[in-house]
Amino acid sequence: MYLNRFVDGEGKYIDDIKFDNMLYMSIVRSPYAHAKIKNVKGGLNSNELKAYYTGTDHAMREPVLAIDEVSYVGQCIAAVFSENRYESEDLLNSVEVDYEPLDAVSSIDDALKKPAIHKGMKDNILDVEEAGNKFNERDINYDLKVSDTIFMDRVLANPIETRGVVAYYRDGVLHVYVSSQSVHRLKGGLMKSLNLKDNDIIVHHVDTGGAFGLKALLFPEYVIACYAAMKYKKPVKWIETRTEHLQSSHAGRGVRADITLYARNNGKITGLDGTVYLDTGAYFADADLVDMGNVIHEVTGPYFIENAHLTGKYVLTDKALNGYYRGAGKPEASIIMERMIDLLADKLKMDIADIRLENATEKPFKSPLGLDMNYPTKPFLEAALKYFDYYKLSKKENLGISLGVLDEDTAPGESCRIIVKNGKVKVYLGGDVSGQGHELFVQEILGNEFGIEQSLISLDYDDTDILKEGTGTWGSRSGITHGSVLMKTAEVIKNDVIKKFGKYDSDLLLKNEFNEYYYYKIDYNANSVNFNMVSSDINDINSIKIYVYYDLGKVLNLKNVLGSIHGGGLQAIGEVLSETLRYTDDGQLITNNIADAGLLTADKIPQYDIKIVENNSEFPDKAKGIGESTMIGIPSAFARSVELQTGKRVSKFPIDDISLFNKCVE
Amino acid sequence: MYPDKFEYFAPDSISKLEQLLDKYKDDSKIMAGGHSLIPLLKLRLTSIPYIIDISNIKDLNFVEYNDNLEIGPMTRTAEVASNKIIRDKCKLLSDAASKVADPQVRNMGTVGGDICEADPRNDMPAVMLALNAEFEVTNSKGSRIIKAEDFFEDAYTTALESNDILTKIIIKNTENYYGKYYKYTTLSSDFAVFAIAINMSLNGDKTVKDIGIGLTNLNNTAVKAKDAEDYLKNKRIDDKTCNDAFNLLLKSCDIEDDINGKKEDKEKILKDIFVNGLKGIYKVF
């Protein structure tokens, strides 16, 4: 089977790309969390290359190479190059940097108390944003209120394949090969950074070994490698080491929320307000806006709460920048709401399902925070509770639940090209697969559409030349956007066959040549409802059982779906128990190897009870999203299961309790 | 991996190894299985101009029993875990070896490397302390014996001089002993948060005849819980003696808050493991 190429060692990952006379790039990075650079001598540094890489021209954006100051451990200061990778690492010692260390802050709490880390700022608040309508508690109808602080520490993507790029300037065009979720987004970013024109650059997708949101982004190292490739007229390769990944890759979560719920004695929530703080790291990053936006607009999730207002504060710390991590704000929103509603249920001595039923809706609604919920949530919750016989099961097991909204980033749509030649069908998608196995649904959809053997169909490496436009793979969109554009493009090709031969059959298709490009536009974000339950015994990591009741619309490929749930479940469990990045108070990274990063291995994959409901969506392929559902729904339900056993409320992630699930090796 | 440049030697005899060590002294380092050394080189946390791989020296790879159990330092951890002689004569050692890291590390890592690296989180030092092992140490001037309790001086620091080679591990406390290695790990790492090695023998009246207790990652280096050992001799294992012994054992520890958890949480778990361990071993006799 064609995905076996990965198992057979025949994948073409970024480090497999080799050109003659290729230079390896190594980066001199700051060992300080905060320091003035008095002088830098040697390597390619900001005396020569002054460039930025964010899409938004924010005053506090990060230069690709530090200018006069470093603000986190791992920040790029200079680049060195050699045809031998070992020598390029040796060359790091040839760069002289004169530092004057400064005080650093390494947490949101610290940053709120301490002086500004950047000159020209009065404090460490980078920006403030509001969502919803401010209300006065005197004006709303409530019997009680509950408040708490929910904190989710940083989590890093840590894909098996770290970041990497090869830049090759040939015949007047900069060719960039990159491990990525979106070659089109990277092209746009690089054009802006290096002041290139549309025809100056082609970005190529290669096999990508995991991304989790991280590889949707442009990074300083990519800009530096591209600049060097044009300067030296030689191919330049940069492959991130795991140490660099832990230090410098943009991490997700890092959210603190101080929330108050106002409610009636029957459990009906009438108001929500509070402040959400996002740890942006040392500079502004494009991901900040998305992450914060998703949190503050989606907190109320599947519940209609009449009065809701949140203040979002972007907080600077001396740490690597904030990035996307599976869900990018959506899990944070759900974790905040679900943890708060459990707290309210405890205060009212209500069942955690009953209180959710009280606040779920009979109709679609628009929340005061701006979320357009397309489906009623109460009938869905009732069906899920009934399916799992919740009220009976909750008496036997330590059961946590959560009801979540999956807001799918379907806008602005996606591009596709299908080329039929020599009896084979080659497919190029604007959203780049990064290890999820999109190849499977591509084969399944086109096999059905064309009425041909799946083995004749392959998803090929796209680039920004073969597809002039394209979006990306993120936000639980691929099933909807990629699936739909595939069907639309297939329709065009079938019409081509009919136009040419008066009828369609698969022989006519395969014996001739066709080549069609299609962009399927979607101008809004779709969404769906999902339900999760988790039970566990805190003495046994293999006791964890996850129940999911997901509405996936039409399932495009069951293996894709199950893979997403199985992997995502483990990822969610890890995020609750152990996975994070730890820093000292002065911003030094303690998590300096992957064994300390708290990732869980496959032997800890939980047990699953999976119920998939197929209520078709409005899109051509009738699919709904899946990618982020586990991260949205499992953490709070699992936290509930744990707190039922320990008696200690869980409001901090990871929980970080040495006695939970660990054991003496027998 | 992108370490600094180094020169690599793989001598096939102890005498050639001695010559190399005499020549390069502090600039050289012996590599056994390499599973601690290679990561350090790879991350450029250390730079060593001359690496001497001893895996070709057959005289360092053996397991024998002649009144004492004698083990060559190049014996791979996986072999220590599965070797029949060791399993028959020293339950504690085969049990502990089976709990070192993962199969890949056990297949390459060696008992001697584990001991000489003296990482406070390594498993074998505490086991050697519990077993009252002795180490035959050789250099070009001759051989001498160093007791395990005199060997581990600090984190990554042993009594070995730069030209010394660990040539033999000698374990005398084998007949009528039973022991186990209790290792507490986190979900995501195979390194011990802490571990306790216990080796015990009983008198005819069910009192403790001899006991060795070694502690992993509870101090700067592996330590022997001597006060607890002395206290338990000639006593029965019961709730009171376990409790008293644990309080004495804490004297040998220097437990701090760290990324694994708070001191008080760790002490609570440590106590459970120690008490259950003592009782578990006692029950076997």
CSV table of N, CA, C and O in Angstrom, one decimal, chain B residues 1 7 35 165 215 249 261 280:
chain,number,residue,atom,x,y,z
B,1,MET,N,23.6,13.3,15.2
B,1,MET,CA,24.5,13.9,16.3
B,1,MET,C,25.6,14.6,15.7
B,1,MET,O,26.2,14.2,14.7
B,7,GLU,N,39.1,11.7,18.4
B,7,GLU,CA,39.8,10.5,17.8
B,7,GLU,C,39.3,9.3,18.5
B,7,GLU,O,39.1,9.3,19.7
B,35,HIS,N,25.9,4.7,26.2
B,35,HIS,CA,24.5,5.3,26.3
B,35,HIS,C,24.4,6.5,27.2
B,35,HIS,O,23.3,7.1,27.2
B,165,ILE,N,41.1,1.4,35.1
B,165,ILE,CA,40.1,0.6,34.4
B,165,ILE,C,39.3,-0.3,35.4
B,165,ILE,O,40.0,-1.0,36.2
B,215,LEU,N,20.5,3.4,47.7
B,215,LEU,CA,19.5,4.4,47.3
B,215,LEU,C,19.9,5.1,46.0
B,215,LEU,O,21.0,5.6,45.9
B,249,LEU,N,16.7,5.7,57.4
B,249,LEU,CA,17.0,5.8,56.0
B,249,LEU,C,17.0,7.2,55.5
B,249,LEU,O,17.8,7.6,54.7
B,261,GLY,N,8.5,16.6,41.7
B,261,GLY,CA,7.5,16.8,42.7
B,261,GLY,C,8.1,17.4,44.0
B,261,GLY,O,9.3,17.7,44.1
B,280,GLY,N,7.9,-7.4,51.6
B,280,GLY,CA,7.8,-8.3,50.5
B,280,GLY,C,9.0,-9.3,50.4
B,280,GLY,O,8.8,-10.5,50.2
